Coordinates of C-alpha atoms in Angstrom, one line a residue:
M4 CA 0.0 0.0 0.0
L5 CA 0.0 1.9 2.6
Q6 CA -0.3 0.8 -1.5
S7 CA -1.9 -0.1 1.2
G8 CA -0.3 0.1 1.3
N9 CA -1.4 1.6 0.8
V10 CA -0.7 -1.5 -0.1
T11 CA 2.2 -2.5 -3.0
Q12 CA 3.5 -0.5 -5.9
K13 CA 4.5 -3.4 -8.1
R14 CA 1.0 -4.0 -9.4
E15 CA 0.4 -0.3 -10.1
E16 CA 3.7 -0.2 -12.2
C17 CA 2.8 -3.3 -14.3
L18 CA -0.8 -2.2 -14.7
C19 CA 0.2 1.1 -16.2
S20 CA 3.3 0.1 -18.3
N21 CA 1.1 -0.1 -21.4
L22 CA -0.4 3.3 -20.6
Q23 CA 3.1 4.8 -20.3
D24 CA 4.1 3.5 -23.7
A25 CA 1.0 4.9 -25.2
S26 CA 1.4 8.3 -23.5
T27 CA 5.0 8.4 -24.7
M28 CA 3.8 7.8 -28.3
R29 CA 1.2 10.6 -28.0
R30 CA 3.8 13.1 -26.6
D31 CA 6.1 12.6 -29.7
P32 CA 5.0 15.4 -32.2
P33 CA 4.5 14.3 -35.8
P34 CA 7.0 15.6 -38.4
A35 CA 5.7 18.8 -39.9
A36 CA 6.5 20.1 -43.4
D37 CA 6.8 23.7 -42.2
S38 CA 9.8 24.0 -39.9
D39 CA 8.5 27.4 -38.6
T40 CA 5.6 25.8 -36.8
E41 CA 7.3 22.7 -35.4
P42 CA 9.3 24.3 -32.5
P43 CA 6.2 25.7 -30.6
V44 CA 4.5 22.3 -30.7
M45 CA 7.6 20.6 -29.3
V46 CA 8.1 23.2 -26.6
S47 CA 4.4 23.1 -25.6
S48 CA 4.5 19.2 -25.5
S49 CA 7.7 19.2 -23.5
S50 CA 6.4 21.8 -21.0
H51 CA 3.1 19.8 -20.6
T52 CA 5.0 16.6 -20.0
S53 CA 7.3 18.3 -17.5
R54 CA 4.4 19.6 -15.5
L55 CA 2.8 16.2 -15.4
K56 CA 6.0 14.7 -14.1
Y57 CA 6.2 17.2 -11.3
V58 CA 2.5 16.7 -10.4
S59 CA 3.2 12.9 -10.4
L60 CA 6.1 13.5 -8.1
G61 CA 4.0 15.5 -5.7
V62 CA 1.2 12.9 -5.7
L63 CA 3.6 10.0 -5.1
V64 CA 5.3 11.8 -2.2
L65 CA 2.0 13.0 -0.7
Q66 CA 0.3 9.6 -0.9
T67 CA 3.3 7.6 0.5
T68 CA 4.1 10.0 3.3
S69 CA 0.6 10.9 4.4
L70 CA -0.5 7.3 4.7
V71 CA 2.4 6.3 6.9
L72 CA 2.2 9.3 9.1
T73 CA -1.5 9.3 9.6
M74 CA -1.5 5.6 10.3
R75 CA 1.2 6.0 12.8
Y76 CA -0.5 8.9 14.4
S77 CA -3.8 7.0 14.6
R78 CA -2.2 4.0 16.3
T79 CA -0.4 6.1 18.9
L80 CA -3.1 8.7 19.6
K81 CA -4.5 8.6 23.1
E82 CA -8.2 8.8 23.1
D83 CA -11.1 8.1 25.5
G84 CA -12.6 4.7 24.9
P85 CA -11.4 1.8 22.8
R86 CA -9.0 2.2 19.9
Y87 CA -10.2 1.3 16.4
L88 CA -9.6 -2.2 15.2
A89 CA -6.9 -2.6 12.5
S90 CA -8.8 -5.5 11.0
S91 CA -11.9 -3.3 10.7
A92 CA -10.0 -0.6 8.9
V93 CA -8.6 -3.1 6.4
V94 CA -12.1 -4.3 5.6
S95 CA -13.5 -0.8 5.3
A96 CA -10.7 0.1 2.9
E97 CA -11.5 -2.8 0.7
V98 CA -15.2 -1.8 0.6
L99 CA -14.3 1.7 -0.4
K100 CA -11.8 0.4 -3.0
I101 CA -14.6 -1.8 -4.6
I102 CA -17.0 1.1 -4.7
T103 CA -14.3 3.4 -6.3
C104 CA -13.3 0.8 -8.9
T105 CA -16.9 0.1 -9.8
F106 CA -17.5 3.8 -10.4
L107 CA -14.4 3.8 -12.6
V108 CA -15.6 0.8 -14.6
L109 CA -19.0 2.7 -15.0
M110 CA -17.0 5.7 -16.4
E111 CA -15.2 3.4 -18.9
N112 CA -18.6 2.2 -20.1
N113 CA -19.9 5.8 -20.6
Y114 CA -22.1 5.5 -17.5
N115 CA -24.1 2.7 -19.0
M116 CA -25.2 0.5 -16.2
R117 CA -26.3 -2.4 -18.5
A118 CA -23.0 -2.4 -20.2
M119 CA -21.1 -2.4 -16.9
N120 CA -23.2 -5.2 -15.5
Q121 CA -22.6 -7.3 -18.6
L122 CA -18.9 -6.7 -18.4
L123 CA -18.6 -7.6 -14.8
K124 CA -20.7 -10.7 -15.4
E125 CA -18.5 -11.8 -18.3
E126 CA -15.2 -11.1 -16.5
I127 CA -16.0 -12.3 -13.0
V128 CA -19.0 -14.7 -13.0
N129 CA -18.4 -16.4 -16.3
K130 CA -14.7 -16.8 -15.8
P131 CA -14.5 -18.6 -12.4
V132 CA -11.0 -20.0 -12.9
E133 CA -9.5 -16.7 -13.8
T134 CA -11.3 -15.0 -10.9
L135 CA -10.2 -17.7 -8.4
K136 CA -6.5 -17.1 -9.4
L137 CA -6.8 -13.7 -7.6
A138 CA -7.7 -15.3 -4.3
V139 CA -4.0 -15.9 -3.6
P140 CA -2.7 -12.3 -4.0
A141 CA -5.9 -11.0 -2.3
G142 CA -5.3 -13.1 0.8
I143 CA -1.6 -12.0 0.9
Y144 CA -2.5 -8.4 0.4
T145 CA -5.0 -8.6 3.2
L146 CA -2.3 -10.1 5.5
Q147 CA 0.1 -7.4 4.4
N148 CA -2.3 -4.6 5.2
N149 CA -2.9 -5.9 8.7
L150 CA 0.9 -6.3 9.2
L151 CA 1.4 -2.7 8.3
Y152 CA -0.9 -1.6 11.2
V153 CA 1.1 -3.9 13.5
A154 CA 4.4 -2.4 12.3
L155 CA 3.3 1.2 12.7
S156 CA 2.0 0.5 16.1
N157 CA 5.5 -0.5 17.2
L158 CA 7.8 1.5 15.0
D159 CA 8.2 5.2 14.3
A160 CA 7.3 6.3 10.8
A161 CA 10.9 7.1 9.8
T162 CA 12.3 3.7 10.7
Y163 CA 9.3 2.0 9.1
Q164 CA 9.7 3.9 5.9
V165 CA 13.4 2.9 5.5
T166 CA 12.9 -0.7 6.5
Y167 CA 9.9 -1.2 4.3
Q168 CA 12.1 -0.5 1.3
L169 CA 13.2 -4.1 1.6
K170 CA 10.2 -4.9 -0.5
I171 CA 12.5 -3.9 -3.4
L172 CA 14.7 -6.9 -2.5
T173 CA 11.9 -9.4 -2.1
T174 CA 10.2 -8.2 -5.3
A175 CA 13.5 -8.5 -7.2
L176 CA 14.1 -12.0 -5.9
F177 CA 10.6 -13.2 -6.7
S178 CA 10.8 -11.6 -10.2
V179 CA 14.0 -13.6 -10.9
S180 CA 12.6 -16.9 -9.6
M181 CA 9.0 -16.6 -10.8
L182 CA 9.2 -14.5 -14.0
G183 CA 12.7 -15.4 -15.1
K184 CA 13.8 -11.7 -15.1
R185 CA 17.4 -10.8 -15.3
L186 CA 19.1 -8.3 -13.0
G187 CA 22.0 -6.2 -14.1
L188 CA 25.2 -5.6 -12.0
Y189 CA 23.9 -2.2 -10.8
Q190 CA 20.7 -3.8 -9.5
W191 CA 22.5 -6.5 -7.6
L192 CA 24.8 -3.9 -6.1
S193 CA 21.8 -1.8 -5.1
L194 CA 20.2 -4.8 -3.3
L195 CA 23.4 -5.2 -1.3
L196 CA 23.4 -1.5 -0.4
L197 CA 19.7 -1.8 0.6
M198 CA 20.4 -4.7 3.0
A199 CA 23.3 -2.8 4.5
G200 CA 21.3 0.3 5.0
V201 CA 18.3 -1.4 6.6
T202 CA 20.7 -3.3 8.9
L203 CA 22.2 0.0 10.1
V204 CA 18.8 1.6 10.6
Q205 CA 17.7 -1.4 12.8
W206 CA 21.0 -1.5 14.7
P207 CA 20.3 -1.2 18.4
S208 CA 21.5 2.0 20.1
D209 CA 22.2 2.9 23.7
S210 CA 19.5 5.0 25.0
G211 CA 18.5 6.4 28.4
G212 CA 16.0 4.9 30.7
D213 CA 15.8 2.0 33.1
A214 CA 16.2 -1.7 32.2
E215 CA 12.4 -2.3 32.1
E216 CA 11.8 0.6 29.6
K217 CA 14.7 -0.7 27.4
A218 CA 13.2 -4.2 27.5
L219 CA 9.8 -3.0 26.5
S220 CA 11.2 -0.8 23.8
A221 CA 13.3 -3.6 22.4
G222 CA 10.4 -6.0 22.4
S223 CA 8.1 -3.5 20.7
Q224 CA 10.8 -2.8 18.0
F225 CA 11.3 -6.5 17.4
V226 CA 7.5 -7.0 16.9
G227 CA 7.5 -4.1 14.5
L228 CA 10.5 -5.3 12.6
M229 CA 9.1 -8.8 12.2
A230 CA 5.8 -7.3 10.9
V231 CA 7.7 -5.2 8.4
L232 CA 9.8 -8.1 7.2
M233 CA 6.7 -10.3 6.7
A234 CA 5.0 -7.5 4.9
C235 CA 8.0 -7.1 2.6
V236 CA 8.0 -10.8 1.7
S237 CA 4.2 -10.8 1.2
S238 CA 4.3 -7.6 -0.9
G239 CA 7.1 -9.0 -3.1
F240 CA 5.4 -12.3 -3.8
A241 CA 1.9 -10.9 -4.2
G242 CA 3.1 -8.2 -6.6
V243 CA 5.0 -10.6 -8.8
Y244 CA 2.2 -13.1 -8.8
F245 CA -0.3 -10.3 -9.7
E246 CA 2.0 -9.2 -12.5
K247 CA 2.2 -12.7 -13.9
I248 CA -1.6 -12.9 -14.0
L249 CA -1.8 -9.5 -15.7
K250 CA 0.6 -10.7 -18.4
E251 CA -1.5 -13.8 -19.1
T252 CA -4.8 -12.0 -19.6
K253 CA -6.1 -8.7 -21.1
Q254 CA -8.5 -7.3 -18.7
S255 CA -9.4 -3.8 -17.3
V256 CA -7.2 -2.7 -14.4
W257 CA -10.3 -1.6 -12.5
V258 CA -12.1 -5.0 -13.0
R259 CA -9.0 -6.8 -11.7
N260 CA -9.1 -4.5 -8.6
I261 CA -12.7 -5.3 -8.1
Q262 CA -11.9 -9.0 -8.1
L263 CA -9.1 -8.5 -5.7
G264 CA -11.3 -6.3 -3.5
L265 CA -14.1 -8.9 -3.3
F266 CA -11.7 -11.6 -2.2
S267 CA -9.9 -9.3 0.2
F268 CA -13.2 -8.2 1.7
V269 CA -14.3 -11.8 2.4
L270 CA -10.9 -12.9 3.8
G271 CA -10.5 -9.7 5.8
F272 CA -14.0 -10.0 7.3
I273 CA -13.3 -13.6 8.3
G274 CA -10.0 -12.6 9.9
M275 CA -11.7 -9.7 11.7
M276 CA -14.3 -12.1 13.2
V277 CA -11.8 -14.7 14.1
Y278 CA -9.3 -12.4 15.9
D279 CA -11.5 -9.5 17.0
G280 CA -15.0 -11.1 17.0
Q281 CA -15.6 -10.5 20.7
S282 CA -14.8 -6.8 20.4
V283 CA -16.9 -6.5 17.3
R284 CA -19.9 -8.1 19.0
Q285 CA -19.5 -5.9 22.1
S286 CA -18.8 -2.5 20.6
G287 CA -19.4 -2.9 16.9
M288 CA -17.2 -3.0 13.9
F289 CA -16.6 0.8 13.8
Q290 CA -15.7 1.2 17.4
G291 CA -13.1 3.9 18.0
Y292 CA -13.4 5.4 14.6
S293 CA -12.6 9.1 14.3
T294 CA -11.8 11.6 11.5
V295 CA -8.2 10.5 11.5
T296 CA -9.3 6.8 11.2
C297 CA -11.5 7.7 8.2
I298 CA -8.6 9.5 6.6
V299 CA -6.4 6.5 7.0
V300 CA -9.0 4.2 5.5
A301 CA -9.5 6.6 2.5
L302 CA -5.8 6.9 1.9
Q303 CA -5.3 3.1 2.0
A304 CA -8.2 2.5 -0.3
V305 CA -7.8 5.3 -2.9
G306 CA -4.1 6.0 -2.5
G307 CA -3.0 2.9 -4.5
L308 CA -5.5 3.7 -7.3
V309 CA -4.2 7.3 -7.5
V310 CA -0.7 6.0 -7.8
A311 CA -1.8 3.6 -10.6
V312 CA -3.0 6.6 -12.6
V313 CA 0.0 8.9 -12.1
I314 CA 2.7 6.3 -12.3
K315 CA 2.7 6.3 -16.1
Y316 CA 4.2 9.8 -16.0
A317 CA 6.9 8.8 -13.4
D318 CA 10.1 7.3 -14.6
N319 CA 12.5 5.4 -12.3
I320 CA 14.4 8.5 -11.4
L321 CA 11.2 10.3 -10.4
K322 CA 10.1 7.3 -8.3
G323 CA 13.5 7.3 -6.6
F324 CA 13.1 11.0 -5.8
A325 CA 9.6 10.3 -4.4
T326 CA 10.9 7.5 -2.1
S327 CA 13.7 9.7 -0.9
L328 CA 11.5 12.7 -0.2
S329 CA 9.0 10.5 1.6
I330 CA 11.7 9.1 3.9
I331 CA 13.1 12.6 4.6
L332 CA 9.6 14.1 5.3
S333 CA 8.7 11.1 7.5
T334 CA 11.9 11.6 9.5
L335 CA 11.4 15.3 10.0
I336 CA 7.7 15.0 10.9
S337 CA 8.3 12.1 13.3
Y338 CA 11.0 14.1 15.0
F339 CA 9.5 17.6 15.2
L340 CA 5.7 16.9 15.3
L341 CA 5.0 13.3 16.5
K342 CA 8.1 13.5 18.8
D343 CA 8.4 9.7 18.7
F344 CA 11.8 9.5 16.9
S345 CA 15.3 10.2 18.0
P346 CA 17.7 9.9 15.1
T347 CA 21.2 8.5 15.4
G348 CA 24.3 8.6 13.2
L349 CA 23.7 5.0 12.2
F350 CA 20.1 5.8 11.2
F351 CA 21.2 8.7 8.9
L352 CA 24.0 6.5 7.3
G353 CA 21.5 3.6 6.8
A354 CA 18.9 5.9 5.4
L355 CA 21.4 7.4 3.0
L356 CA 22.4 3.9 1.8
V357 CA 18.7 3.0 1.3
I358 CA 18.1 6.1 -0.7
A359 CA 21.2 5.5 -2.9
A360 CA 20.1 1.9 -3.4
T361 CA 16.7 3.1 -4.6
F362 CA 18.2 5.3 -7.2
L363 CA 20.8 2.7 -8.2
Y364 CA 18.1 0.0 -8.7
G365 CA 16.2 2.2 -11.1
Y366 CA 19.3 3.2 -13.0
E367 CA 18.9 2.4 -16.6
R368 CA 21.9 1.8 -18.9
K369 CA 21.9 1.5 -22.6
P370 CA 20.9 -2.1 -23.7
A371 CA 23.8 -4.4 -23.7
S372 CA 24.3 -8.0 -24.7
S373 CA 22.2 -10.7 -23.0
S374 CA 25.4 -12.1 -21.3
S375 CA 25.6 -8.9 -19.1
G376 CA 22.6 -10.0 -17.0
I377 CA 22.8 -12.2 -14.0
K378 CA 20.2 -14.9 -13.5
V379 CA 19.8 -17.2 -10.6

């Protein structure tokens, strides 16, 4: 997500790769016979593309940072009465995502309800095997979204942001093993830098306080770290699995998200009743909900869809900038506003390595011979 996770970014990138190619073709101005009229067209097109890229950068940074910070704030905010259930927030986000995607499908069909119903029936009901394939990533995404709440209940936003970049490593490894992708030398080096950076960020530091406070802090950080690591693994596998399905079929991105949302809602609701059933029966599903909670749910549901729209204008360098700015903003806000983060030299060094790894992984060289790739 936080994509939702929001949840994961991998599926947004693969969903919009074709749109990116098409938009690139549209931005190339056709050759004109009159040389006097060609430069204004090229300048106008270039200026429009540049503005779209900066808007995309702003949206990516805003979505990534705001979701993490609001989720962290909502999980640490002291309120009268019970705190909202993370499992309930996940279910609510899936419902909102289904409603949003259904409206987008209606737009694609020129607001024709009959055409939309026919499309959904053909793609979901009449293709049960294709629909059931999405039960796997839906279940994993549901687990991942719940893990992110656990992580941000035990880790500050800055540490979480840096550590969660390990999803680049897990996604790369699953891409190599499941899709047969080849990684270049720069990408393997970036993965090593990534692991080193996260290790430094998570390195224990001497802090004040008695032994009991240190034990509680270490225990909480360990729970948060395990939640992030599990979320990274689930994000990598689900993203690559979803990409594989997308490559095998030609279906609307929004229809696919409706299918995912339906499975995620069912599995999330079952999980909520299993783990929080007693609390739901006593105080209701929406216990502890506040304005902040509703913002978290909305960001988790709609955030990933917004990224899916703007990502076609964002190249790898721009996405690297977005990740870097998000980490920096999370660090500053955690320190100055939330006051739940005390940076150390090791943290800054680790964060710097992670940012460098993000840029290096997205670095694109000129195509070389096939022997230059490394495959495992």
